[in-house]
mmCIF file of C-alpha atoms in Angstrom:
data_model
loop_
_atom_site.group_PDB
_atom_site.id
_atom_site.type_symbol
_atom_site.label_atom_id
_atom_site.label_comp_id
_atom_site.label_asym_id
_atom_site.label_seq_id
_atom_site.Cartn_x
_atom_site.Cartn_y
_atom_site.Cartn_z
ATOM 1 C CA MET A 1422 141.489 -79.453 -5.879
ATOM 2 C CA ASP A 1423 144.602 -81.240 -4.667
ATOM 3 C CA SER A 1424 146.437 -84.007 -6.478
ATOM 4 C CA SER A 1425 145.752 -87.493 -5.219
ATOM 5 C CA ASP A 1426 147.224 -90.932 -5.684
ATOM 6 C CA ASN A 1427 144.494 -92.093 -8.059
ATOM 7 C CA GLU A 1428 145.001 -89.215 -10.494
ATOM 8 C CA GLN A 1429 146.834 -89.995 -13.702
ATOM 9 C CA VAL A 1430 148.936 -87.189 -15.119
ATOM 10 C CA ARG A 1431 151.088 -87.603 -18.202
ATOM 11 C CA LEU A 1432 153.121 -85.129 -20.209
ATOM 12 C CA LEU A 1433 154.052 -85.708 -23.836
ATOM 13 C CA GLY A 1434 156.982 -83.449 -24.571
ATOM 14 C CA LYS A 1435 160.344 -82.790 -26.145
ATOM 15 C CA TRP A 1436 163.255 -82.284 -23.773
ATOM 16 C CA ALA A 1437 164.810 -79.355 -25.684
ATOM 17 C CA SER A 1438 161.537 -77.451 -26.142
ATOM 18 C CA PRO A 1439 160.958 -74.455 -23.858
ATOM 19 C CA PHE A 1440 157.229 -74.937 -24.407
ATOM 20 C CA SER A 1441 157.324 -78.498 -23.092
ATOM 21 C CA ASN A 1442 159.591 -77.362 -20.295
ATOM 22 C CA ARG A 1443 157.012 -74.816 -19.146
ATOM 23 C CA VAL A 1444 154.671 -77.668 -18.304
ATOM 24 C CA ASP A 1445 157.455 -79.629 -16.594
ATOM 25 C CA LEU A 1446 158.203 -76.613 -14.411
ATOM 26 C CA ALA A 1447 154.547 -75.955 -13.601
ATOM 27 C CA LEU A 1448 153.932 -79.537 -12.490
ATOM 28 C CA LYS A 1449 157.093 -79.536 -10.386
ATOM 29 C CA LEU A 1450 156.190 -76.206 -8.743
ATOM 30 C CA LYS A 1451 152.788 -77.652 -7.854
ATOM 31 C CA GLY A 1452 154.344 -80.901 -6.613
ATOM 32 C CA VAL A 1453 152.229 -82.994 -9.002
ATOM 33 C CA PRO A 1454 153.574 -86.486 -9.777
ATOM 34 C CA TYR A 1455 153.429 -87.250 -13.494
ATOM 35 C CA LYS A 1456 154.688 -89.602 -16.167
ATOM 36 C CA TYR A 1457 156.839 -88.050 -18.884
ATOM 37 C CA SER A 1458 156.864 -89.365 -22.458
ATOM 38 C CA GLU A 1459 159.612 -88.051 -24.747
ATOM 39 C CA GLU A 1460 158.376 -87.502 -28.301
ATOM 40 C CA ASP A 1461 160.340 -87.943 -31.514
ATOM 41 C CA LEU A 1462 158.852 -85.155 -33.616
ATOM 42 C CA ALA A 1463 160.281 -86.661 -36.796
ATOM 43 C CA ASN A 1464 158.325 -89.821 -36.077
ATOM 44 C CA LYS A 1465 155.304 -88.767 -34.041
ATOM 45 C CA SER A 1466 153.765 -91.352 -31.766
ATOM 46 C CA VAL A 1467 150.234 -92.659 -32.120
ATOM 47 C CA ASP A 1468 149.488 -91.175 -28.704
ATOM 48 C CA LEU A 1469 150.570 -87.682 -29.778
ATOM 49 C CA LEU A 1470 148.466 -87.846 -32.950
ATOM 50 C CA ASN A 1471 145.480 -89.100 -30.958
ATOM 51 C CA TYR A 1472 145.793 -86.646 -28.090
ATOM 52 C CA ASN A 1473 146.566 -83.594 -30.245
ATOM 53 C CA PRO A 1474 145.009 -84.275 -33.669
ATOM 54 C CA VAL A 1475 144.626 -80.555 -34.452
ATOM 55 C CA HIS A 1476 148.240 -79.329 -34.127
ATOM 56 C CA LYS A 1477 150.079 -82.672 -33.766
ATOM 57 C CA LYS A 1478 152.769 -81.061 -31.602
ATOM 58 C CA VAL A 1479 154.049 -80.984 -28.033
ATOM 59 C CA PRO A 1480 153.419 -80.330 -25.254
ATOM 60 C CA VAL A 1481 150.271 -82.273 -24.461
ATOM 61 C CA LEU A 1482 149.037 -82.849 -20.926
ATOM 62 C CA VAL A 1483 146.858 -85.880 -20.327
ATOM 63 C CA HIS A 1484 144.935 -85.754 -17.048
ATOM 64 C CA ASN A 1485 142.699 -88.694 -16.199
ATOM 65 C CA GLY A 1486 142.361 -89.475 -19.900
ATOM 66 C CA ASN A 1487 141.562 -85.920 -20.989
ATOM 67 C CA SER A 1488 144.114 -84.190 -23.194
ATOM 68 C CA ILE A 1489 145.006 -80.481 -23.197
ATOM 69 C CA ALA A 1490 147.293 -78.886 -25.804
ATOM 70 C CA GLU A 1491 149.154 -75.561 -26.111
ATOM 71 C CA SER A 1492 151.538 -74.706 -23.284
ATOM 72 C CA LEU A 1493 149.849 -71.517 -22.021
ATOM 73 C CA VAL A 1494 146.456 -73.247 -21.955
ATOM 74 C CA ILE A 1495 148.017 -76.159 -20.070
ATOM 75 C CA LEU A 1496 149.655 -73.852 -17.503
ATOM 76 C CA GLN A 1497 146.340 -72.208 -16.690
ATOM 77 C CA TYR A 1498 144.620 -75.588 -16.502
ATOM 78 C CA ILE A 1499 147.247 -76.819 -14.028
ATOM 79 C CA ASP A 1500 146.769 -73.690 -11.945
ATOM 80 C CA GLU A 1501 143.002 -74.207 -11.812
ATOM 81 C CA VAL A 1502 143.166 -77.913 -10.953
ATOM 82 C CA TRP A 1503 145.926 -77.774 -8.342
ATOM 83 C CA ASN A 1504 145.431 -74.675 -6.223
ATOM 84 C CA ASN A 1505 148.611 -74.741 -4.130
ATOM 85 C CA HIS A 1506 151.309 -72.271 -5.213
ATOM 86 C CA PRO A 1507 148.935 -70.156 -7.364
ATOM 87 C CA PHE A 1508 150.463 -68.904 -10.607
ATOM 88 C CA LEU A 1509 147.990 -66.069 -11.104
ATOM 89 C CA PRO A 1510 147.190 -63.159 -8.755
ATOM 90 C CA GLN A 1511 143.781 -62.960 -7.088
ATOM 91 C CA GLU A 1512 142.818 -59.562 -8.469
ATOM 92 C CA PRO A 1513 141.083 -59.817 -11.899
ATOM 93 C CA TYR A 1514 142.976 -56.931 -13.504
ATOM 94 C CA GLN A 1515 146.357 -58.354 -12.431
ATOM 95 C CA ARG A 1516 145.293 -61.783 -13.742
ATOM 96 C CA ALA A 1517 144.398 -60.212 -17.075
ATOM 97 C CA LEU A 1518 147.775 -58.446 -17.194
ATOM 98 C CA ALA A 1519 149.617 -61.710 -16.538
ATOM 99 C CA ARG A 1520 147.731 -63.391 -19.393
ATOM 100 C CA PHE A 1521 148.507 -60.424 -21.646
ATOM 101 C CA TRP A 1522 152.242 -60.698 -20.965
ATOM 102 C CA CYS A 1523 152.218 -64.447 -21.559
ATOM 103 C CA LYS A 1524 150.579 -63.884 -24.946
ATOM 104 C CA THR A 1525 152.999 -61.031 -25.704
ATOM 105 C CA LEU A 1526 155.909 -63.351 -24.939
ATOM 106 C CA ASP A 1527 154.676 -65.947 -27.419
ATOM 107 C CA ASP A 1528 153.414 -63.597 -30.120
ATOM 108 C CA LYS A 1529 156.124 -60.921 -30.097
ATOM 109 C CA ILE A 1530 159.097 -61.357 -27.783
ATOM 110 C CA LEU A 1531 160.125 -64.994 -28.280
ATOM 111 C CA PRO A 1532 159.835 -65.008 -32.101
ATOM 112 C CA THR A 1533 161.849 -61.777 -32.292
ATOM 113 C CA ILE A 1534 164.697 -63.164 -30.179
ATOM 114 C CA TRP A 1535 164.630 -66.515 -31.977
ATOM 115 C CA SER A 1536 164.880 -64.696 -35.298
ATOM 116 C CA ALA A 1537 167.869 -62.665 -34.098
ATOM 117 C CA CYS A 1538 169.741 -65.796 -33.022
ATOM 118 C CA TRP A 1539 169.161 -67.620 -36.315
ATOM 119 C CA SER A 1540 169.212 -64.776 -38.867
ATOM 120 C CA ASP A 1541 171.704 -64.728 -41.703
ATOM 121 C CA GLU A 1542 174.153 -61.839 -41.889
ATOM 122 C CA LYS A 1543 171.893 -59.820 -44.160
ATOM 123 C CA GLY A 1544 168.976 -59.700 -41.738
ATOM 124 C CA CYS A 1545 170.925 -59.958 -38.498
ATOM 125 C CA GLU A 1546 171.319 -56.271 -37.649
ATOM 126 C CA LYS A 1547 167.615 -55.486 -37.883
ATOM 127 C CA ALA A 1548 166.688 -58.701 -36.059
ATOM 128 C CA VAL A 1549 169.077 -57.903 -33.189
ATOM 129 C CA GLU A 1550 167.683 -54.376 -32.924
ATOM 130 C CA GLU A 1551 164.152 -55.791 -32.661
ATOM 131 C CA ALA A 1552 165.265 -58.391 -30.108
ATOM 132 C CA LEU A 1553 166.841 -55.724 -27.897
ATOM 133 C CA GLU A 1554 163.659 -53.672 -28.077
ATOM 134 C CA ALA A 1555 161.643 -56.752 -27.080
ATOM 135 C CA LEU A 1556 163.884 -57.365 -24.072
ATOM 136 C CA LYS A 1557 163.541 -53.718 -23.056
ATOM 137 C CA ILE A 1558 159.744 -54.067 -23.126
ATOM 138 C CA LEU A 1559 160.020 -57.100 -20.861
ATOM 139 C CA GLN A 1560 162.429 -55.420 -18.439
ATOM 140 C CA ASP A 1561 160.135 -52.384 -18.201
ATOM 141 C CA GLU A 1562 157.315 -54.705 -17.131
ATOM 142 C CA LEU A 1563 159.486 -56.446 -14.524
ATOM 143 C CA LYS A 1564 160.290 -53.095 -12.861
ATOM 144 C CA ASP A 1565 161.936 -53.749 -9.462
ATOM 145 C CA LYS A 1566 160.186 -57.032 -8.695
ATOM 146 C CA LYS A 1567 162.126 -60.186 -7.869
ATOM 147 C CA PHE A 1568 159.907 -62.205 -10.204
ATOM 148 C CA PHE A 1569 157.180 -61.182 -12.626
ATOM 149 C CA GLY A 1570 154.844 -62.809 -10.097
ATOM 150 C CA GLY A 1571 156.236 -60.648 -7.281
ATOM 151 C CA GLU A 1572 158.076 -62.513 -4.541
ATOM 152 C CA THR A 1573 157.116 -65.898 -5.958
ATOM 153 C CA ILE A 1574 157.262 -67.452 -9.410
ATOM 154 C CA GLY A 1575 154.059 -66.871 -11.344
ATOM 155 C CA LEU A 1576 152.559 -67.596 -14.742
ATOM 156 C CA VAL A 1577 154.659 -65.010 -16.612
ATOM 157 C CA ASP A 1578 157.885 -66.316 -15.045
ATOM 158 C CA ILE A 1579 157.102 -69.841 -16.212
ATOM 159 C CA ALA A 1580 156.169 -68.590 -19.679
ATOM 160 C CA ALA A 1581 159.450 -66.637 -19.790
ATOM 161 C CA ASN A 1582 161.620 -69.737 -19.265
ATOM 162 C CA PHE A 1583 163.004 -69.231 -22.786
ATOM 163 C CA ILE A 1584 164.270 -65.775 -21.761
ATOM 164 C CA GLY A 1585 165.651 -66.994 -18.452
ATOM 165 C CA TYR A 1586 167.546 -70.014 -19.765
ATOM 166 C CA TRP A 1587 167.465 -70.642 -23.509
ATOM 167 C CA VAL A 1588 168.526 -67.139 -24.571
ATOM 168 C CA SER A 1589 171.949 -67.302 -22.903
ATOM 169 C CA ILE A 1590 172.674 -70.528 -24.791
ATOM 170 C CA LEU A 1591 171.415 -69.328 -28.161
ATOM 171 C CA GLN A 1592 173.164 -65.965 -27.981
ATOM 172 C CA GLU A 1593 176.449 -67.720 -27.160
ATOM 173 C CA ILE A 1594 176.072 -69.990 -30.195
ATOM 174 C CA ALA A 1595 175.156 -67.027 -32.411
ATOM 175 C CA GLY A 1596 177.937 -64.821 -31.037
ATOM 176 C CA LEU A 1597 175.465 -62.147 -29.915
ATOM 177 C CA GLU A 1598 175.072 -60.069 -26.788
ATOM 178 C CA LEU A 1599 171.354 -59.726 -26.166
ATOM 179 C CA LEU A 1600 170.543 -60.405 -22.534
ATOM 180 C CA THR A 1601 173.560 -59.103 -20.605
ATOM 181 C CA ILE A 1602 173.952 -57.527 -17.187
ATOM 182 C CA GLU A 1603 175.171 -54.312 -18.842
ATOM 183 C CA LYS A 1604 172.236 -53.949 -21.246
ATOM 184 C CA PHE A 1605 169.420 -55.225 -19.041
ATOM 185 C CA PRO A 1606 170.544 -55.369 -15.387
ATOM 186 C CA LYS A 1607 167.085 -55.995 -13.890
ATOM 187 C CA LEU A 1608 166.112 -58.658 -16.403
ATOM 188 C CA TYR A 1609 169.534 -60.305 -16.083
ATOM 189 C CA LYS A 1610 169.181 -60.381 -12.295
ATOM 190 C CA TRP A 1611 165.717 -61.916 -12.717
ATOM 191 C CA SER A 1612 167.173 -64.634 -14.976
ATOM 192 C CA GLU A 1613 169.798 -65.486 -12.344
ATOM 193 C CA GLU A 1614 167.180 -65.641 -9.563
ATOM 194 C CA TYR A 1615 164.960 -67.716 -11.826
ATOM 195 C CA ILE A 1616 167.402 -70.402 -12.926
ATOM 196 C CA ASN A 1617 168.754 -70.750 -9.376
ATOM 197 C CA HIS A 1618 165.330 -71.257 -7.820
ATOM 198 C CA PRO A 1619 165.556 -74.843 -6.444
ATOM 199 C CA VAL A 1620 162.520 -76.212 -8.317
ATOM 200 C CA ILE A 1621 163.328 -74.417 -11.567
ATOM 201 C CA LYS A 1622 166.971 -75.489 -11.406
ATOM 202 C CA GLU A 1623 165.926 -79.120 -11.050
ATOM 203 C CA GLY A 1624 163.410 -78.831 -13.886
ATOM 204 C CA LEU A 1625 165.613 -77.267 -16.580
ATOM 205 C CA PRO A 1626 167.445 -79.466 -19.110
ATOM 206 C CA PRO A 1627 171.246 -79.728 -18.696
ATOM 207 C CA ARG A 1628 172.949 -76.673 -20.204
ATOM 208 C CA ASP A 1629 175.745 -78.587 -21.949
ATOM 209 C CA LYS A 1630 173.272 -80.974 -23.561
ATOM 210 C CA LEU A 1631 171.041 -78.113 -24.710
ATOM 211 C CA PHE A 1632 174.041 -76.189 -26.036
ATOM 212 C CA ALA A 1633 175.199 -79.216 -28.064
ATOM 213 C CA PHE A 1634 171.676 -79.755 -29.424
ATOM 214 C CA PHE A 1635 171.302 -76.197 -30.737
ATOM 215 C CA LYS A 1636 174.923 -75.984 -31.872
ATOM 216 C CA ALA A 1637 174.316 -79.034 -34.050
ATOM 217 C CA SER A 1638 171.097 -77.458 -35.352
ATOM 218 C CA ALA A 1639 172.967 -74.264 -36.250
ATOM 219 C CA LYS A 1640 175.378 -76.213 -38.476
ATOM 220 C CA LYS A 1641 172.584 -77.752 -40.567
#
């Protein structure tokens, strides 16, 4: 199914959220026009509460009046509705692997790295050790591919936007060296390819603005 002029696509998101940004990137990669609504999570809109009454959080995609929540669910929905630039491979086993790595990112890798960047001194050493192990797991999966999706950006690449962009900002604020060219050359090279991809580059929030946002959060 291709997008058409009479389709209504809306994204309720938060500009600094990597989860919201995943959906931004997916829609841009597919070339789908959409309306973006920035949410104030301290004062949630009526629309957000109506469209996502279960979790009451972003992102939420609204397509022709139907709402879909949870970023990984939304990404797969987008891929099924708009079939240009497929995010998933054709072969069932490879599709299953891609879904596995997306879930692993959210369940294991992202929380571990987030914890390392925000840990107090007491728990920092262990958290950093776990974060480095998580990045090693991810690099081992990347192997020698340009992207996790091969030669083109796929579902895992979009889900790994936090690794490709947010980590460099957070580790700078925290004074850590997690994802570096010395420690993880293949994963670092992937991150450079990723953030310099024309569509991804256009779809990421400004680095200085994101840095200031998280720097302010770190002081609280």
